[in-house]
Amino acid sequence: METILRIAVQKKGRLSEKTQDLLKLCGLDLNGGGAQLKIKASNFPLEVLFLRDDDIPGYVSNGVADIGVVGENVADEKGYKVDLVHRLGFAKCRLSIAIPRRFEYEGTEYLNNKRIATSYPNILQKYLDKKGVNAQVNEISGSVEIAPAIELADAVCDIVSTGSTLLANGLKEVESFYKSEAILISSPELSKEKKDILDKLMFRIKSVQKAKKSKYIVLNAPNNKVKEIATYLPGMKSPTVTPLAEEGWSSMSSVINEDDFWDICEKLHGAGAEGILVMPIEKSIY
Ligand code: ATP
Ligand code: MG
């Protein structure tokens, strides 16, 4: 019987779209999505389970799923024994403590004897213990930001990305103590066959991630500047140089890191490059 790797992903929410995009970019054909909660890829030994994100660490830990994509915050909060395979670089957010705007905050001592509402009691408690703060942690599962306004709590600890939800609820962020992003986790006990499939999937994921950071660049250069311009284009090996129909000019192409893009462009321009084109790369295998 064919071995199939089972991956648990969020059905609907802030992780789901990016997770499915990633699987698609990895070349997995997952037709039949939508209402179906279990889909087998038609061209790769992978089955996808669509779940609430809260359930993913538990299912990966007990082997219902072999691997899963979940926020690091949820994996940590649940505390199940799972292995961190890879950081995926999306769904970046932080856990912060916020208090009503009208109060002065001078440090973590403020939180002593206060009631803090959160969906992340374990992560929060660990932080409070580290700071030697003695507060009352109240677990609530959603709409945490409303807790102070309805006198359910004096402070909240919740996920923040831009801070606009806090602001809208009259709160201000006073401590930011935990950073999270989407991670790929795996069951600590995978068979050799399943590990092999995971390795293949990881090879694809890394290629997709590498490509995302790279840009393909093409430009025209006067022949007497080709050598200088080549030093600005690190590329995978060295830039490709082809003569243009116009006498004395060449076309050069290479791959550059997105972060270096503006720096490199200035140098290219300064060296006399013209018609600089930059294009996205879908996959990158070196
Ligand atoms: P579910 O219905 O599956 O239980 P949920 O409501 O618990 O979903 P989401 O709001 O979809 O969870 O968030 C999923 C994960 O995305 C969070 O655990 C966190 O890691 C990350 N996340 C949450 N909010 C943001 C944000 N504003 N920006 C970026 N990432 C976020
Ligand atoms: Mg959830």
PDB file of C-alpha atoms and ligand atoms in Angstrom:
ATOM      1  CA  MET A   1       0.000   0.000   0.000  1.00  0.00           C
ATOM      2  CA  GLU A   2       1.235   3.478  -0.832  1.00  0.00           C
ATOM      3  CA  THR A   3       2.416   5.483   2.164  1.00  0.00           C
ATOM      4  CA  ILE A   4       0.666   8.828   2.440  1.00  0.00           C
ATOM      5  CA  LEU A   5       1.725  11.766   4.591  1.00  0.00           C
ATOM      6  CA  ARG A   6      -1.142  13.537   6.347  1.00  0.00           C
ATOM      7  CA  ILE A   7      -0.918  17.268   6.857  1.00  0.00           C
ATOM      8  CA  ALA A   8      -3.292  19.219   9.113  1.00  0.00           C
ATOM      9  CA  VAL A   9      -3.971  22.796   8.044  1.00  0.00           C
ATOM     10  CA  GLN A  10      -6.348  25.503   9.231  1.00  0.00           C
ATOM     11  CA  LYS A  11      -9.714  25.271   7.519  1.00  0.00           C
ATOM     12  CA  LYS A  12     -10.584  28.939   7.641  1.00  0.00           C
ATOM     13  CA  GLY A  13      -8.693  31.844   9.149  1.00  0.00           C
ATOM     14  CA  ARG A  14      -5.488  33.805   8.997  1.00  0.00           C
ATOM     15  CA  LEU A  15      -3.314  30.814   8.153  1.00  0.00           C
ATOM     16  CA  SER A  16      -5.478  29.036   5.635  1.00  0.00           C
ATOM     17  CA  GLU A  17      -4.974  31.040   2.460  1.00  0.00           C
ATOM     18  CA  LYS A  18      -1.187  31.319   2.731  1.00  0.00           C
ATOM     19  CA  THR A  19      -0.884  27.644   3.673  1.00  0.00           C
ATOM     20  CA  GLN A  20      -2.878  26.573   0.648  1.00  0.00           C
ATOM     21  CA  ASP A  21      -0.937  28.958  -1.593  1.00  0.00           C
ATOM     22  CA  LEU A  22       2.290  27.396  -0.353  1.00  0.00           C
ATOM     23  CA  LEU A  23       1.075  23.864  -1.048  1.00  0.00           C
ATOM     24  CA  LYS A  24       0.005  24.924  -4.533  1.00  0.00           C
ATOM     25  CA  LEU A  25       3.366  26.556  -5.235  1.00  0.00           C
ATOM     26  CA  CYS A  26       4.912  23.257  -4.155  1.00  0.00           C
ATOM     27  CA  GLY A  27       3.100  21.774  -7.138  1.00  0.00           C
ATOM     28  CA  LEU A  28       0.461  19.885  -5.186  1.00  0.00           C
ATOM     29  CA  ASP A  29      -2.797  19.398  -7.002  1.00  0.00           C
ATOM     30  CA  LEU A  30      -5.551  19.685  -4.376  1.00  0.00           C
ATOM     31  CA  ASN A  31      -8.745  19.841  -6.325  1.00  0.00           C
ATOM     32  CA  GLY A  32     -12.031  19.353  -4.561  1.00  0.00           C
ATOM     33  CA  GLY A  33     -11.327  21.924  -1.826  1.00  0.00           C
ATOM     34  CA  GLY A  34     -14.116  23.928  -0.327  1.00  0.00           C
ATOM     35  CA  ALA A  35     -16.619  21.794   1.504  1.00  0.00           C
ATOM     36  CA  GLN A  36     -14.431  18.697   1.682  1.00  0.00           C
ATOM     37  CA  LEU A  37     -12.443  18.392   4.923  1.00  0.00           C
ATOM     38  CA  LYS A  38     -10.031  15.741   3.659  1.00  0.00           C
ATOM     39  CA  ILE A  39      -8.348  15.968   0.272  1.00  0.00           C
ATOM     40  CA  LYS A  40      -5.717  13.765  -1.307  1.00  0.00           C
ATOM     41  CA  ALA A  41      -3.260  15.419  -3.675  1.00  0.00           C
ATOM     42  CA  SER A  42      -3.586  13.807  -7.083  1.00  0.00           C
ATOM     43  CA  ASN A  43       0.131  14.083  -7.867  1.00  0.00           C
ATOM     44  CA  PHE A  44       1.931  13.650  -4.522  1.00  0.00           C
ATOM     45  CA  PRO A  45       1.530  11.214  -1.577  1.00  0.00           C
ATOM     46  CA  LEU A  46      -0.074  13.826   0.666  1.00  0.00           C
ATOM     47  CA  GLU A  47      -3.478  14.071   2.259  1.00  0.00           C
ATOM     48  CA  VAL A  48      -4.699  17.386   3.651  1.00  0.00           C
ATOM     49  CA  LEU A  49      -6.990  17.626   6.691  1.00  0.00           C
ATOM     50  CA  PHE A  50      -8.804  20.922   7.228  1.00  0.00           C
ATOM     51  CA  LEU A  51      -9.238  21.694  10.941  1.00  0.00           C
ATOM     52  CA  ARG A  52      -9.590  24.419  13.588  1.00  0.00           C
ATOM     53  CA  ASP A  53      -6.085  25.654  14.333  1.00  0.00           C
ATOM     54  CA  ASP A  54      -6.498  24.853  18.046  1.00  0.00           C
ATOM     55  CA  ASP A  55      -6.812  21.148  17.228  1.00  0.00           C
ATOM     56  CA  ILE A  56      -3.738  20.902  15.021  1.00  0.00           C
ATOM     57  CA  PRO A  57      -0.961  20.479  17.646  1.00  0.00           C
ATOM     58  CA  GLY A  58      -2.911  17.741  19.446  1.00  0.00           C
ATOM     59  CA  TYR A  59      -3.632  15.806  16.278  1.00  0.00           C
ATOM     60  CA  VAL A  60      -0.017  16.027  15.147  1.00  0.00           C
ATOM     61  CA  SER A  61       1.185  14.954  18.564  1.00  0.00           C
ATOM     62  CA  ASN A  62      -1.049  11.882  18.765  1.00  0.00           C
ATOM     63  CA  GLY A  63      -0.505  10.855  15.159  1.00  0.00           C
ATOM     64  CA  VAL A  64      -3.954  11.578  13.688  1.00  0.00           C
ATOM     65  CA  ALA A  65      -1.955  13.858  11.361  1.00  0.00           C
ATOM     66  CA  ASP A  66       1.757  13.430  10.617  1.00  0.00           C
ATOM     67  CA  ILE A  67       2.566  17.091  10.116  1.00  0.00           C
ATOM     68  CA  GLY A  68       0.729  20.397  10.426  1.00  0.00           C
ATOM     69  CA  VAL A  69       0.875  24.116   9.818  1.00  0.00           C
ATOM     70  CA  VAL A  70       0.008  26.236  12.824  1.00  0.00           C
ATOM     71  CA  GLY A  71       0.945  29.500  14.536  1.00  0.00           C
ATOM     72  CA  GLU A  72       3.923  29.082  16.839  1.00  0.00           C
ATOM     73  CA  ASN A  73       1.813  30.724  19.549  1.00  0.00           C
ATOM     74  CA  VAL A  74      -0.813  27.984  19.337  1.00  0.00           C
ATOM     75  CA  ALA A  75       1.793  25.200  19.270  1.00  0.00           C
ATOM     76  CA  ASP A  76       3.503  26.666  22.362  1.00  0.00           C
ATOM     77  CA  GLU A  77       0.290  27.343  24.206  1.00  0.00           C
ATOM     78  CA  LYS A  78      -0.985  23.798  23.785  1.00  0.00           C
ATOM     79  CA  GLY A  79       2.354  22.366  24.841  1.00  0.00           C
ATOM     80  CA  TYR A  80       1.988  19.019  23.088  1.00  0.00           C
ATOM     81  CA  LYS A  81       5.132  17.157  22.149  1.00  0.00           C
ATOM     82  CA  VAL A  82       5.729  17.947  18.483  1.00  0.00           C
ATOM     83  CA  ASP A  83       8.856  18.690  16.472  1.00  0.00           C
ATOM     84  CA  LEU A  84       9.430  22.066  14.848  1.00  0.00           C
ATOM     85  CA  VAL A  85      10.351  21.252  11.257  1.00  0.00           C
ATOM     86  CA  HIS A  86      10.491  24.662   9.639  1.00  0.00           C
ATOM     87  CA  ARG A  87       9.528  28.312  10.023  1.00  0.00           C
ATOM     88  CA  LEU A  88       7.256  29.387   7.206  1.00  0.00           C
ATOM     89  CA  GLY A  89       7.639  33.168   7.387  1.00  0.00           C
ATOM     90  CA  PHE A  90       3.983  34.175   7.202  1.00  0.00           C
ATOM     91  CA  ALA A  91       1.267  35.030   9.785  1.00  0.00           C
ATOM     92  CA  LYS A  92       3.793  37.052  11.718  1.00  0.00           C
ATOM     93  CA  CYS A  93       2.379  38.579  14.869  1.00  0.00           C
ATOM     94  CA  ARG A  94       3.239  39.226  18.479  1.00  0.00           C
ATOM     95  CA  LEU A  95       1.662  38.617  21.866  1.00  0.00           C
ATOM     96  CA  SER A  96       1.265  41.784  23.862  1.00  0.00           C
ATOM     97  CA  ILE A  97      -0.194  43.031  27.083  1.00  0.00           C
ATOM     98  CA  ALA A  98      -2.484  46.052  26.828  1.00  0.00           C
ATOM     99  CA  ILE A  99      -4.241  48.200  29.390  1.00  0.00           C
ATOM    100  CA  PRO A 100      -6.912  50.925  29.168  1.00  0.00           C
ATOM    101  CA  ARG A 101      -5.392  54.072  27.688  1.00  0.00           C
ATOM    102  CA  ARG A 102      -6.289  56.304  30.622  1.00  0.00           C
ATOM    103  CA  PHE A 103      -3.901  54.520  33.025  1.00  0.00           C
ATOM    104  CA  GLU A 104      -0.211  55.271  33.497  1.00  0.00           C
ATOM    105  CA  TYR A 105       2.074  52.305  32.993  1.00  0.00           C
ATOM    106  CA  GLU A 106       5.557  52.297  34.413  1.00  0.00           C
ATOM    107  CA  GLY A 107       6.595  48.697  34.179  1.00  0.00           C
ATOM    108  CA  THR A 108       5.531  45.135  34.857  1.00  0.00           C
ATOM    109  CA  GLU A 109       4.942  45.893  38.585  1.00  0.00           C
ATOM    110  CA  TYR A 110       1.761  47.613  37.387  1.00  0.00           C
ATOM    111  CA  LEU A 111       0.379  44.157  36.626  1.00  0.00           C
ATOM    112  CA  ASN A 112       0.668  42.876  40.195  1.00  0.00           C
ATOM    113  CA  ASN A 113      -2.745  41.823  41.523  1.00  0.00           C
ATOM    114  CA  LYS A 114      -4.413  42.759  38.237  1.00  0.00           C
ATOM    115  CA  ARG A 115      -6.762  40.491  36.291  1.00  0.00           C
ATOM    116  CA  ILE A 116      -5.455  39.756  32.791  1.00  0.00           C
ATOM    117  CA  ALA A 117      -7.769  38.240  30.189  1.00  0.00           C
ATOM    118  CA  THR A 118      -6.155  36.117  27.480  1.00  0.00           C
ATOM    119  CA  SER A 119      -6.538  33.155  25.155  1.00  0.00           C
ATOM    120  CA  TYR A 120      -2.906  32.261  25.884  1.00  0.00           C
ATOM    121  CA  PRO A 121      -2.803  31.545  29.642  1.00  0.00           C
ATOM    122  CA  ASN A 122       0.249  29.271  29.526  1.00  0.00           C
ATOM    123  CA  ILE A 123       2.485  31.549  27.480  1.00  0.00           C
ATOM    124  CA  LEU A 124       1.380  34.542  29.558  1.00  0.00           C
ATOM    125  CA  GLN A 125       1.915  32.788  32.889  1.00  0.00           C
ATOM    126  CA  LYS A 126       5.427  31.815  31.859  1.00  0.00           C
ATOM    127  CA  TYR A 127       6.192  35.460  31.081  1.00  0.00           C
ATOM    128  CA  LEU A 128       4.677  36.723  34.347  1.00  0.00           C
ATOM    129  CA  ASP A 129       6.670  34.146  36.317  1.00  0.00           C
ATOM    130  CA  LYS A 130       9.848  35.240  34.594  1.00  0.00           C
ATOM    131  CA  LYS A 131       9.129  38.851  35.544  1.00  0.00           C
ATOM    132  CA  GLY A 132       8.096  37.924  39.082  1.00  0.00           C
ATOM    133  CA  VAL A 133       4.621  39.371  38.584  1.00  0.00           C
ATOM    134  CA  ASN A 134       1.747  38.016  40.596  1.00  0.00           C
ATOM    135  CA  ALA A 135      -1.395  38.535  38.506  1.00  0.00           C
ATOM    136  CA  GLN A 136      -4.639  36.676  37.990  1.00  0.00           C
ATOM    137  CA  VAL A 137      -4.777  35.119  34.532  1.00  0.00           C
ATOM    138  CA  ASN A 138      -8.303  34.632  33.200  1.00  0.00           C
ATOM    139  CA  GLU A 139      -8.670  32.472  30.117  1.00  0.00           C
ATOM    140  CA  ILE A 140     -11.266  33.562  27.574  1.00  0.00           C
ATOM    141  CA  SER A 141     -11.444  32.109  24.103  1.00  0.00           C
ATOM    142  CA  GLY A 142     -12.202  35.159  21.982  1.00  0.00           C
ATOM    143  CA  SER A 143     -12.991  38.901  21.845  1.00  0.00           C
ATOM    144  CA  VAL A 144     -10.346  39.403  24.510  1.00  0.00           C
ATOM    145  CA  GLU A 145     -10.021  43.148  23.860  1.00  0.00           C
ATOM    146  CA  ILE A 146     -13.484  43.861  25.158  1.00  0.00           C
ATOM    147  CA  ALA A 147     -12.748  42.437  28.633  1.00  0.00           C
ATOM    148  CA  PRO A 148     -11.594  45.703  30.310  1.00  0.00           C
ATOM    149  CA  ALA A 149     -14.552  47.680  28.965  1.00  0.00           C
ATOM    150  CA  ILE A 150     -17.022  45.233  30.514  1.00  0.00           C
ATOM    151  CA  GLU A 151     -15.012  45.065  33.736  1.00  0.00           C
ATOM    152  CA  LEU A 152     -14.079  41.463  33.239  1.00  0.00           C
ATOM    153  CA  ALA A 153     -10.374  42.277  33.465  1.00  0.00           C
ATOM    154  CA  ASP A 154      -7.878  45.100  34.108  1.00  0.00           C
ATOM    155  CA  ALA A 155      -5.606  44.163  31.223  1.00  0.00           C
ATOM    156  CA  VAL A 156      -5.503  41.863  28.238  1.00  0.00           C
ATOM    157  CA  CYS A 157      -2.861  39.729  26.607  1.00  0.00           C
ATOM    158  CA  ASP A 158      -3.559  39.067  22.971  1.00  0.00           C
ATOM    159  CA  ILE A 159      -2.196  38.764  19.455  1.00  0.00           C
ATOM    160  CA  VAL A 160      -1.286  42.063  17.865  1.00  0.00           C
ATOM    161  CA  SER A 161      -0.178  42.767  14.330  1.00  0.00           C
ATOM    162  CA  THR A 162      -0.956  46.426  13.670  1.00  0.00           C
ATOM    163  CA  GLY A 163      -2.513  47.401  16.985  1.00  0.00           C
ATOM    164  CA  SER A 164      -5.672  48.811  15.412  1.00  0.00           C
ATOM    165  CA  THR A 165      -7.989  46.453  17.335  1.00  0.00           C
ATOM    166  CA  LEU A 166      -6.446  47.570  20.621  1.00  0.00           C
ATOM    167  CA  LEU A 167      -6.830  51.199  19.663  1.00  0.00           C
ATOM    168  CA  ALA A 168     -10.445  50.726  18.656  1.00  0.00           C
ATOM    169  CA  ASN A 169     -11.152  49.289  22.103  1.00  0.00           C
ATOM    170  CA  GLY A 170      -9.510  52.084  24.067  1.00  0.00           C
ATOM    171  CA  LEU A 171      -6.427  50.056  24.945  1.00  0.00           C
ATOM    172  CA  LYS A 172      -2.706  50.714  24.650  1.00  0.00           C
ATOM    173  CA  GLU A 173       0.033  48.157  24.188  1.00  0.00           C
ATOM    174  CA  VAL A 174       2.412  48.224  27.150  1.00  0.00           C
ATOM    175  CA  GLU A 175       4.440  45.020  26.827  1.00  0.00           C
ATOM    176  CA  SER A 176       5.244  43.003  23.736  1.00  0.00           C
ATOM    177  CA  PHE A 177       6.957  39.818  24.791  1.00  0.00           C
ATOM    178  CA  TYR A 178       6.480  37.025  22.280  1.00  0.00           C
ATOM    179  CA  LYS A 179       6.906  36.777  18.494  1.00  0.00           C
ATOM    180  CA  SER A 180       5.132  34.223  16.364  1.00  0.00           C
ATOM    181  CA  GLU A 181       4.892  33.072  12.777  1.00  0.00           C
ATOM    182  CA  ALA A 182       3.420  30.067  11.003  1.00  0.00           C
ATOM    183  CA  ILE A 183       5.473  26.914  11.536  1.00  0.00           C
ATOM    184  CA  LEU A 184       5.499  23.409  10.127  1.00  0.00           C
ATOM    185  CA  ILE A 185       5.375  20.864  12.930  1.00  0.00           C
ATOM    186  CA  SER A 186       5.647  17.102  12.798  1.00  0.00           C
ATOM    187  CA  SER A 187       4.817  14.160  14.971  1.00  0.00           C
ATOM    188  CA  PRO A 188       7.961  13.082  16.848  1.00  0.00           C
ATOM    189  CA  GLU A 189       7.534   9.526  15.565  1.00  0.00           C
ATOM    190  CA  LEU A 190       7.385   9.389  11.792  1.00  0.00           C
ATOM    191  CA  SER A 191       8.135   6.193   9.910  1.00  0.00           C
ATOM    192  CA  LYS A 192      11.092   6.134   7.530  1.00  0.00           C
ATOM    193  CA  GLU A 193       8.668   6.161   4.573  1.00  0.00           C
ATOM    194  CA  LYS A 194       6.837   9.208   5.905  1.00  0.00           C
ATOM    195  CA  LYS A 195      10.091  11.000   6.667  1.00  0.00           C
ATOM    196  CA  ASP A 196      11.123  10.485   3.047  1.00  0.00           C
ATOM    197  CA  ILE A 197       7.905  12.130   1.855  1.00  0.00           C
ATOM    198  CA  LEU A 198       8.405  14.990   4.320  1.00  0.00           C
ATOM    199  CA  ASP A 199      11.949  15.472   2.971  1.00  0.00           C
ATOM    200  CA  LYS A 200      10.564  15.778  -0.556  1.00  0.00           C
ATOM    201  CA  LEU A 201       7.968  18.272   0.577  1.00  0.00           C
ATOM    202  CA  MET A 202      10.596  20.265   2.491  1.00  0.00           C
ATOM    203  CA  PHE A 203      12.810  20.417  -0.604  1.00  0.00           C
ATOM    204  CA  ARG A 204       9.907  22.008  -2.460  1.00  0.00           C
ATOM    205  CA  ILE A 205       8.998  24.374   0.373  1.00  0.00           C
ATOM    206  CA  LYS A 206      12.574  25.631   0.595  1.00  0.00           C
ATOM    207  CA  SER A 207      12.716  26.159  -3.170  1.00  0.00           C
ATOM    208  CA  VAL A 208       9.515  28.179  -3.045  1.00  0.00           C
ATOM    209  CA  GLN A 209      10.792  30.260  -0.119  1.00  0.00           C
ATOM    210  CA  LYS A 210      14.107  30.902  -1.813  1.00  0.00           C
ATOM    211  CA  ALA A 211      12.373  31.971  -4.984  1.00  0.00           C
ATOM    212  CA  LYS A 212      10.176  34.393  -3.102  1.00  0.00           C
ATOM    213  CA  LYS A 213      13.267  36.258  -1.915  1.00  0.00           C
ATOM    214  CA  SER A 214      14.872  36.320  -5.352  1.00  0.00           C
ATOM    215  CA  LYS A 215      14.212  38.458  -8.378  1.00  0.00           C
ATOM    216  CA  TYR A 216      15.247  37.900 -11.948  1.00  0.00           C
ATOM    217  CA  ILE A 217      16.892  40.979 -13.381  1.00  0.00           C
ATOM    218  CA  VAL A 218      17.587  41.813 -17.032  1.00  0.00           C
ATOM    219  CA  LEU A 219      19.292  44.962 -18.297  1.00  0.00           C
ATOM    220  CA  ASN A 220      21.115  46.470 -21.235  1.00  0.00           C
ATOM    221  CA  ALA A 221      24.736  47.533 -20.794  1.00  0.00           C
ATOM    222  CA  PRO A 222      27.351  49.183 -22.957  1.00  0.00           C
ATOM    223  CA  ASN A 223      30.007  46.546 -23.714  1.00  0.00           C
ATOM    224  CA  ASN A 224      32.758  48.496 -21.977  1.00  0.00           C
ATOM    225  CA  LYS A 225      30.730  48.405 -18.724  1.00  0.00           C
ATOM    226  CA  VAL A 226      29.855  44.706 -18.739  1.00  0.00           C
ATOM    227  CA  LYS A 227      32.777  43.770 -16.470  1.00  0.00           C
ATOM    228  CA  GLU A 228      31.957  46.418 -13.882  1.00  0.00           C
ATOM    229  CA  ILE A 229      28.241  45.650 -13.915  1.00  0.00           C
ATOM    230  CA  ALA A 230      28.947  41.936 -13.511  1.00  0.00           C
ATOM    231  CA  THR A 231      30.533  42.681 -10.129  1.00  0.00           C
ATOM    232  CA  TYR A 232      27.204  44.114  -8.935  1.00  0.00           C
ATOM    233  CA  LEU A 233      25.241  41.030  -9.998  1.00  0.00           C
ATOM    234  CA  PRO A 234      26.181  38.092  -7.772  1.00  0.00           C
ATOM    235  CA  GLY A 235      23.625  35.755  -9.362  1.00  0.00           C
ATOM    236  CA  MET A 236      23.641  31.993  -8.935  1.00  0.00           C
ATOM    237  CA  LYS A 237      26.927  31.624 -10.830  1.00  0.00           C
ATOM    238  CA  SER A 238      27.671  34.768 -12.822  1.00  0.00           C
ATOM    239  CA  PRO A 239      25.410  36.880 -15.008  1.00  0.00           C
ATOM    240  CA  THR A 240      24.449  35.704 -18.463  1.00  0.00           C
ATOM    241  CA  VAL A 241      25.717  38.105 -21.133  1.00  0.00           C
ATOM    242  CA  THR A 242      24.312  38.110 -24.673  1.00  0.00           C
ATOM    243  CA  PRO A 243      25.055  40.585 -27.465  1.00  0.00           C
ATOM    244  CA  LEU A 244      22.252  42.938 -28.489  1.00  0.00           C
ATOM    245  CA  ALA A 245      21.427  43.638 -32.135  1.00  0.00           C
ATOM    246  CA  GLU A 246      22.642  47.167 -31.511  1.00  0.00           C
ATOM    247  CA  GLU A 247      26.433  47.327 -31.938  1.00  0.00           C
ATOM    248  CA  GLY A 248      28.386  47.900 -28.707  1.00  0.00           C
ATOM    249  CA  TRP A 249      25.602  46.781 -26.324  1.00  0.00           C
ATOM    250  CA  SER A 250      24.859  43.593 -24.410  1.00  0.00           C
ATOM    251  CA  SER A 251      21.937  42.198 -22.489  1.00  0.00           C
ATOM    252  CA  MET A 252      22.793  40.926 -19.010  1.00  0.00           C
ATOM    253  CA  SER A 253      20.607  38.814 -16.752  1.00  0.00           C
ATOM    254  CA  SER A 254      20.984  37.456 -13.254  1.00  0.00           C
ATOM    255  CA  VAL A 255      19.211  36.660 -10.001  1.00  0.00           C
ATOM    256  CA  ILE A 256      19.377  39.044  -7.060  1.00  0.00           C
ATOM    257  CA  ASN A 257      18.099  39.084  -3.515  1.00  0.00           C
ATOM    258  CA  GLU A 258      15.025  41.247  -3.080  1.00  0.00           C
ATOM    259  CA  ASP A 259      16.527  42.977  -0.030  1.00  0.00           C
ATOM    260  CA  ASP A 260      19.506  44.178  -2.062  1.00  0.00           C
ATOM    261  CA  PHE A 261      17.365  45.316  -4.949  1.00  0.00           C
ATOM    262  CA  TRP A 262      17.501  49.114  -4.520  1.00  0.00           C
ATOM    263  CA  ASP A 263      21.192  49.142  -3.618  1.00  0.00           C
ATOM    264  CA  ILE A 264      22.084  47.128  -6.677  1.00  0.00           C
ATOM    265  CA  CYS A 265      19.808  49.154  -8.937  1.00  0.00           C
ATOM    266  CA  GLU A 266      21.539  52.397  -7.975  1.00  0.00           C
ATOM    267  CA  LYS A 267      24.928  50.920  -8.782  1.00  0.00           C
ATOM    268  CA  LEU A 268      23.704  49.496 -12.097  1.00  0.00           C
ATOM    269  CA  HIS A 269      22.212  52.787 -13.084  1.00  0.00           C
ATOM    270  CA  GLY A 270      25.357  54.638 -12.064  1.00  0.00           C
ATOM    271  CA  ALA A 271      27.417  52.297 -14.225  1.00  0.00           C
ATOM    272  CA  GLY A 272      25.311  53.099 -17.291  1.00  0.00           C
ATOM    273  CA  ALA A 273      22.853  50.189 -17.361  1.00  0.00           C
ATOM    274  CA  GLU A 274      19.592  50.887 -19.183  1.00  0.00           C
ATOM    275  CA  GLY A 275      16.197  49.234 -19.520  1.00  0.00           C
ATOM    276  CA  ILE A 276      16.441  47.442 -16.204  1.00  0.00           C
ATOM    277  CA  LEU A 277      13.649  44.862 -15.836  1.00  0.00           C
ATOM    278  CA  VAL A 278      12.926  42.954 -12.642  1.00  0.00           C
ATOM    279  CA  MET A 279      10.708  39.882 -12.584  1.00  0.00           C
ATOM    280  CA  PRO A 280       9.412  37.510  -9.907  1.00  0.00           C
ATOM    281  CA  ILE A 281      10.708  33.954  -9.791  1.00  0.00           C
ATOM    282  CA  GLU A 282       8.309  31.129  -9.106  1.00  0.00           C
ATOM    283  CA  LYS A 283      10.752  28.455  -7.955  1.00  0.00           C
ATOM    284  CA  SER A 284      14.463  28.384  -7.372  1.00  0.00           C
ATOM    285  CA  ILE A 285      16.527  25.212  -7.115  1.00  0.00           C
ATOM    286  CA  TYR A 286      20.212  25.298  -6.581  1.00  0.00           C
TER     287      TYR A 286
HETATM  288  P1  ATP B   1      -9.745  28.818  14.182  1.00  0.00           P
HETATM  289  O1  ATP B   1     -11.149  29.079  13.758  1.00  0.00           O
HETATM  290  O2  ATP B   1      -9.052  27.883  13.218  1.00  0.00           O
HETATM  291  O3  ATP B   1      -9.620  28.379  15.611  1.00  0.00           O
HETATM  292  P2  ATP B   1      -8.620  31.332  15.087  1.00  0.00           P
HETATM  293  O4  ATP B   1      -9.674  32.370  15.070  1.00  0.00           O
HETATM  294  O5  ATP B   1      -8.223  30.703  16.374  1.00  0.00           O
HETATM  295  O6  ATP B   1      -8.974  30.211  14.020  1.00  0.00           O
HETATM  296  P3  ATP B   1      -6.955  33.055  13.424  1.00  0.00           P
HETATM  297  O7  ATP B   1      -7.437  34.392  13.839  1.00  0.00           O
HETATM  298  O8  ATP B   1      -7.327  32.565  12.074  1.00  0.00           O
HETATM  299  O9  ATP B   1      -7.254  31.924  14.515  1.00  0.00           O
HETATM  300  O10 ATP B   1      -5.366  33.085  13.551  1.00  0.00           O
HETATM  301  C1  ATP B   1      -4.585  31.945  13.292  1.00  0.00           C
HETATM  302  C2  ATP B   1      -3.139  32.276  13.627  1.00  0.00           C
HETATM  303  O11 ATP B   1      -2.687  33.325  12.766  1.00  0.00           O
HETATM  304  C3  ATP B   1      -2.894  32.803  15.027  1.00  0.00           C
HETATM  305  O12 ATP B   1      -2.742  31.761  15.974  1.00  0.00           O
HETATM  306  C4  ATP B   1      -1.628  33.584  14.852  1.00  0.00           C
HETATM  307  O13 ATP B   1      -0.503  32.736  14.857  1.00  0.00           O
HETATM  308  C5  ATP B   1      -1.802  34.166  13.466  1.00  0.00           C
HETATM  309  N1  ATP B   1      -2.395  35.519  13.529  1.00  0.00           N
HETATM  310  C6  ATP B   1      -3.462  35.914  14.228  1.00  0.00           C
HETATM  311  N2  ATP B   1      -3.749  37.202  14.054  1.00  0.00           N
HETATM  312  C7  ATP B   1      -2.842  37.663  13.206  1.00  0.00           C
HETATM  313  C8  ATP B   1      -2.605  38.937  12.599  1.00  0.00           C
HETATM  314  N3  ATP B   1      -3.378  39.975  12.874  1.00  0.00           N
HETATM  315  N4  ATP B   1      -1.586  39.045  11.735  1.00  0.00           N
HETATM  316  C9  ATP B   1      -0.818  37.993  11.450  1.00  0.00           C
HETATM  317  N5  ATP B   1      -0.980  36.773  11.994  1.00  0.00           N
HETATM  318  C10 ATP B   1      -1.975  36.601  12.852  1.00  0.00           C
HETATM  319 MG    MG B   2      -8.309  28.899  16.998  1.00  0.00          MG
END
